[in-house]
């Protein structure tokens, strides 16, 4: 099944009092928009991504959103949300079976909610995520300056609509066409209903909040902001290589002048190998040997910093982010202290985190054992990983 996700981020609303549109505001180290796009990019059923943005942001959008694993297109939004979704719909692949529409302002949407919406749209034609109402609901009339209650509505008969809203492509085409004929609605489900389609409801989630007010933004930041609040996994890595003549000594992607170098396939970079195992381990994604086996010629002579970069992308795709990395290199000679800052910067760049979150320490083995005799180099690494969404 081909599933296209439209992320509606066309508004240039500055209601939150910031100098940038709200979808660019930071929540826990990433923009609201990047988080919303990431939720769909990680979803196993999603095939392609289309983001409707204010036209002034389209050129910078790839840098704002960052790399994705699925094909992504950016289209200029229109004057209203409805216009923006219509323009995005024009960019949907002709092979799409199901099209999701999601508000960029809901960055904490979960894989489960997306799955429910896709499955229901595939089966019934149209479905939206929605939440039951726990408060008593009253219909009011305004009799200026007062408001009076004219009816108490059974709360079982109402739900609060969230996104994603999901449609078979032909159903959304009808909804978009109705919108273009001049009918206004606050969401695509409203247009689909008026076009004569039955829209189903699937269970939303309380965490799938729409960030609309300053208070919403503060709550989101409190929930997703700090490393401590989201730290959920630790990973450990270890590596050893023999030291031999005629090989370069590469540590964390930095070639260090040395009489001896590390023996092995690839560049035998113990720091990268230990760091790779630490981040993969924290995400329970196996180890470096499973993803980049020695027996596969495509990894022969591969740069280990590139394997670390690829592993960090896998970790992100699995929904984690690396919060920090601590690496110990055990090596009798030469001393690595003059190179530590370059090694930290290289590891941080490959993992995609700040160099301030990467520590590299050199140790000697005090002449003891094979490492102490200069016959081998060892690295240990510990990584802390966080869940990259509010849970
Ligand atoms: Mg190794």
PDB file of N, CA and C in Angstrom, residues 305-352:
ATOM      1  N   UNK A 305      33.791   5.997  10.537  1.00  0.00           N
ATOM      2  CA  UNK A 305      32.990   7.165  10.927  1.00  0.00           C
ATOM      3  C   UNK A 305      31.700   7.193  10.091  1.00  0.00           C
ATOM      4  N   UNK A 306      31.781   6.687   8.855  1.00  0.00           N
ATOM      5  CA  UNK A 306      30.582   6.608   8.005  1.00  0.00           C
ATOM      6  C   UNK A 306      29.620   5.539   8.543  1.00  0.00           C
ATOM      7  N   UNK A 307      30.174   4.426   9.046  1.00  0.00           N
ATOM      8  CA  UNK A 307      29.311   3.384   9.637  1.00  0.00           C
ATOM      9  C   UNK A 307      28.626   3.922  10.896  1.00  0.00           C
ATOM     10  N   UNK A 308      29.352   4.743  11.670  1.00  0.00           N
ATOM     11  CA  UNK A 308      28.747   5.362  12.856  1.00  0.00           C
ATOM     12  C   UNK A 308      27.616   6.298  12.432  1.00  0.00           C
ATOM     13  N   UNK A 309      27.852   7.049  11.352  1.00  0.00           N
ATOM     14  CA  UNK A 309      26.825   7.982  10.854  1.00  0.00           C
ATOM     15  C   UNK A 309      25.577   7.207  10.426  1.00  0.00           C
ATOM     16  N   UNK A 310      25.782   6.110   9.710  1.00  0.00           N
ATOM     17  CA  UNK A 310      24.633   5.296   9.268  1.00  0.00           C
ATOM     18  C   UNK A 310      23.900   4.696  10.460  1.00  0.00           C
ATOM     19  N   UNK A 311      24.663   4.263  11.469  1.00  0.00           N
ATOM     20  CA  UNK A 311      24.036   3.668  12.652  1.00  0.00           C
ATOM     21  C   UNK A 311      23.211   4.707  13.408  1.00  0.00           C
ATOM     22  N   UNK A 312      23.728   5.936  13.484  1.00  0.00           N
ATOM     23  CA  UNK A 312      22.983   7.006  14.169  1.00  0.00           C
ATOM     24  C   UNK A 312      21.665   7.262  13.445  1.00  0.00           C
ATOM     25  N   UNK A 313      21.680   7.166  12.109  1.00  0.00           N
ATOM     26  CA  UNK A 313      20.437   7.359  11.345  1.00  0.00           C
ATOM     27  C   UNK A 313      19.438   6.234  11.659  1.00  0.00           C
ATOM     28  N   UNK A 314      19.956   4.993  11.801  1.00  0.00           N
ATOM     29  CA  UNK A 314      19.063   3.866  12.159  1.00  0.00           C
ATOM     30  C   UNK A 314      18.442   4.089  13.533  1.00  0.00           C
ATOM     31  N   UNK A 315      19.263   4.588  14.449  1.00  0.00           N
ATOM     32  CA  UNK A 315      18.780   4.834  15.819  1.00  0.00           C
ATOM     33  C   UNK A 315      17.679   5.901  15.786  1.00  0.00           C
ATOM     34  N   UNK A 316      17.894   6.936  14.993  1.00  0.00           N
ATOM     35  CA  UNK A 316      16.868   7.988  14.873  1.00  0.00           C
ATOM     36  C   UNK A 316      15.601   7.433  14.257  1.00  0.00           C
ATOM     37  N   UNK A 317      15.776   6.580  13.245  1.00  0.00           N
ATOM     38  CA  UNK A 317      14.616   6.018  12.562  1.00  0.00           C
ATOM     39  C   UNK A 317      13.804   5.143  13.511  1.00  0.00           C
ATOM     40  N   UNK A 318      14.490   4.544  14.483  1.00  0.00           N
ATOM     41  CA  UNK A 318      13.787   3.705  15.465  1.00  0.00           C
ATOM     42  C   UNK A 318      13.121   4.559  16.553  1.00  0.00           C
ATOM     43  N   UNK A 319      13.234   5.890  16.422  1.00  0.00           N
ATOM     44  CA  UNK A 319      12.524   6.767  17.354  1.00  0.00           C
ATOM     45  C   UNK A 319      13.340   7.218  18.547  1.00  0.00           C
ATOM     46  N   UNK A 320      14.649   6.972  18.518  1.00  0.00           N
ATOM     47  CA  UNK A 320      15.495   7.404  19.633  1.00  0.00           C
ATOM     48  C   UNK A 320      16.375   8.560  19.200  1.00  0.00           C
ATOM     49  N   UNK A 321      16.867   9.310  20.203  1.00  0.00           N
ATOM     50  CA  UNK A 321      17.959  10.227  19.878  1.00  0.00           C
ATOM     51  C   UNK A 321      19.051  10.031  20.906  1.00  0.00           C
ATOM     52  N   UNK A 322      20.276  10.226  20.465  1.00  0.00           N
ATOM     53  CA  UNK A 322      21.419  10.062  21.352  1.00  0.00           C
ATOM     54  C   UNK A 322      21.542  11.336  22.176  1.00  0.00           C
ATOM     55  N   UNK A 323      21.552  11.167  23.509  1.00  0.00           N
ATOM     56  CA  UNK A 323      21.651  12.328  24.392  1.00  0.00           C
ATOM     57  C   UNK A 323      23.109  12.643  24.706  1.00  0.00           C
ATOM     58  N   UNK A 324      23.919  11.613  24.940  1.00  0.00           N
ATOM     59  CA  UNK A 324      25.353  11.842  25.134  1.00  0.00           C
ATOM     60  C   UNK A 324      26.126  10.549  24.881  1.00  0.00           C
ATOM     61  N   UNK A 325      27.420  10.721  24.716  1.00  0.00           N
ATOM     62  CA  UNK A 325      28.297   9.596  24.407  1.00  0.00           C
ATOM     63  C   UNK A 325      29.589   9.811  25.199  1.00  0.00           C
ATOM     64  N   UNK A 326      30.045   8.774  25.886  1.00  0.00           N
ATOM     65  CA  UNK A 326      31.301   8.860  26.642  1.00  0.00           C
ATOM     66  C   UNK A 326      32.189   7.705  26.190  1.00  0.00           C
ATOM     67  N   UNK A 327      33.412   8.034  25.750  1.00  0.00           N
ATOM     68  CA  UNK A 327      34.302   7.033  25.160  1.00  0.00           C
ATOM     69  C   UNK A 327      35.636   7.041  25.908  1.00  0.00           C
ATOM     70  N   UNK A 328      36.131   5.849  26.254  1.00  0.00           N
ATOM     71  CA  UNK A 328      37.467   5.705  26.850  1.00  0.00           C
ATOM     72  C   UNK A 328      38.339   4.927  25.861  1.00  0.00           C
ATOM     73  N   UNK A 329      39.514   5.500  25.525  1.00  0.00           N
ATOM     74  CA  UNK A 329      40.470   4.819  24.648  1.00  0.00           C
ATOM     75  C   UNK A 329      41.624   4.335  25.526  1.00  0.00           C
ATOM     76  N   UNK A 330      41.926   3.047  25.479  1.00  0.00           N
ATOM     77  CA  UNK A 330      43.057   2.519  26.251  1.00  0.00           C
ATOM     78  C   UNK A 330      44.174   2.179  25.262  1.00  0.00           C
ATOM     79  N   UNK A 331      45.293   2.911  25.388  1.00  0.00           N
ATOM     80  CA  UNK A 331      46.367   2.821  24.398  1.00  0.00           C
ATOM     81  C   UNK A 331      47.675   3.198  25.088  1.00  0.00           C
ATOM     82  N   UNK A 332      48.685   2.375  24.918  1.00  0.00           N
ATOM     83  CA  UNK A 332      49.939   2.650  25.626  1.00  0.00           C
ATOM     84  C   UNK A 332      50.695   3.836  25.004  1.00  0.00           C
ATOM     85  N   UNK A 333      50.784   3.847  23.707  1.00  0.00           N
ATOM     86  CA  UNK A 333      51.437   4.968  23.028  1.00  0.00           C
ATOM     87  C   UNK A 333      50.959   5.040  21.582  1.00  0.00           C
ATOM     88  N   UNK A 334      50.870   6.201  20.962  1.00  0.00           N
ATOM     89  CA  UNK A 334      51.210   7.511  21.541  1.00  0.00           C
ATOM     90  C   UNK A 334      50.088   8.042  22.425  1.00  0.00           C
ATOM     91  N   UNK A 335      50.339   9.141  23.105  1.00  0.00           N
ATOM     92  CA  UNK A 335      49.285   9.788  23.900  1.00  0.00           C
ATOM     93  C   UNK A 335      48.299  10.449  22.929  1.00  0.00           C
ATOM     94  N   UNK A 336      47.005  10.315  23.235  1.00  0.00           N
ATOM     95  CA  UNK A 336      46.029  10.867  22.292  1.00  0.00           C
ATOM     96  C   UNK A 336      45.522  12.253  22.691  1.00  0.00           C
ATOM     97  N   UNK A 337      46.019  12.771  23.849  1.00  0.00           N
ATOM     98  CA  UNK A 337      45.448  14.033  24.331  1.00  0.00           C
ATOM     99  C   UNK A 337      45.492  15.175  23.296  1.00  0.00           C
ATOM    100  N   UNK A 338      46.560  15.283  22.462  1.00  0.00           N
ATOM    101  CA  UNK A 338      46.549  16.401  21.497  1.00  0.00           C
ATOM    102  C   UNK A 338      45.428  16.271  20.459  1.00  0.00           C
ATOM    103  N   UNK A 339      44.837  15.076  20.338  1.00  0.00           N
ATOM    104  CA  UNK A 339      43.849  14.838  19.270  1.00  0.00           C
ATOM    105  C   UNK A 339      42.413  14.732  19.793  1.00  0.00           C
ATOM    106  N   UNK A 340      42.281  14.826  21.135  1.00  0.00           N
ATOM    107  CA  UNK A 340      40.975  14.542  21.740  1.00  0.00           C
ATOM    108  C   UNK A 340      39.869  15.473  21.227  1.00  0.00           C
ATOM    109  N   UNK A 341      40.176  16.754  21.062  1.00  0.00           N
ATOM    110  CA  UNK A 341      39.128  17.687  20.629  1.00  0.00           C
ATOM    111  C   UNK A 341      38.660  17.362  19.211  1.00  0.00           C
ATOM    112  N   UNK A 342      39.592  16.992  18.336  1.00  0.00           N
ATOM    113  CA  UNK A 342      39.204  16.630  16.956  1.00  0.00           C
ATOM    114  C   UNK A 342      38.388  15.340  16.948  1.00  0.00           C
ATOM    115  N   UNK A 343      38.772  14.400  17.807  1.00  0.00           N
ATOM    116  CA  UNK A 343      38.022  13.134  17.869  1.00  0.00           C
ATOM    117  C   UNK A 343      36.601  13.394  18.363  1.00  0.00           C
ATOM    118  N   UNK A 344      36.482  14.220  19.402  1.00  0.00           N
ATOM    119  CA  UNK A 344      35.137  14.553  19.926  1.00  0.00           C
ATOM    120  C   UNK A 344      34.279  15.186  18.833  1.00  0.00           C
ATOM    121  N   UNK A 345      34.867  16.142  18.105  1.00  0.00           N
ATOM    122  CA  UNK A 345      34.090  16.849  17.078  1.00  0.00           C
ATOM    123  C   UNK A 345      33.652  15.887  15.972  1.00  0.00           C
ATOM    124  N   UNK A 346      34.548  14.979  15.601  1.00  0.00           N
ATOM    125  CA  UNK A 346      34.219  14.026  14.530  1.00  0.00           C
ATOM    126  C   UNK A 346      33.118  13.059  14.944  1.00  0.00           C
ATOM    127  N   UNK A 347      33.236  12.523  16.167  1.00  0.00           N
ATOM    128  CA  UNK A 347      32.206  11.600  16.657  1.00  0.00           C
ATOM    129  C   UNK A 347      30.863  12.326  16.759  1.00  0.00           C
ATOM    130  N   UNK A 348      30.889  13.560  17.291  1.00  0.00           N
ATOM    131  CA  UNK A 348      29.645  14.318  17.484  1.00  0.00           C
ATOM    132  C   UNK A 348      28.969  14.593  16.140  1.00  0.00           C
ATOM    133  N   UNK A 349      29.773  14.943  15.150  1.00  0.00           N
ATOM    134  CA  UNK A 349      29.201  15.241  13.827  1.00  0.00           C
ATOM    135  C   UNK A 349      28.555  13.991  13.236  1.00  0.00           C
ATOM    136  N   UNK A 350      29.234  12.855  13.394  1.00  0.00           N
ATOM    137  CA  UNK A 350      28.694  11.612  12.826  1.00  0.00           C
ATOM    138  C   UNK A 350      27.402  11.196  13.529  1.00  0.00           C
ATOM    139  N   UNK A 351      27.365  11.373  14.842  1.00  0.00           N
ATOM    140  CA  UNK A 351      26.187  10.958  15.606  1.00  0.00           C
ATOM    141  C   UNK A 351      25.066  11.986  15.453  1.00  0.00           C
ATOM    142  N   UNK A 352      25.428  13.209  15.078  1.00  0.00           N
ATOM    143  CA  UNK A 352      24.417  14.255  14.898  1.00  0.00           C
ATOM    144  C   UNK A 352      24.047  14.939  16.203  1.00  0.00           C
TER     145      UNK A 352
END
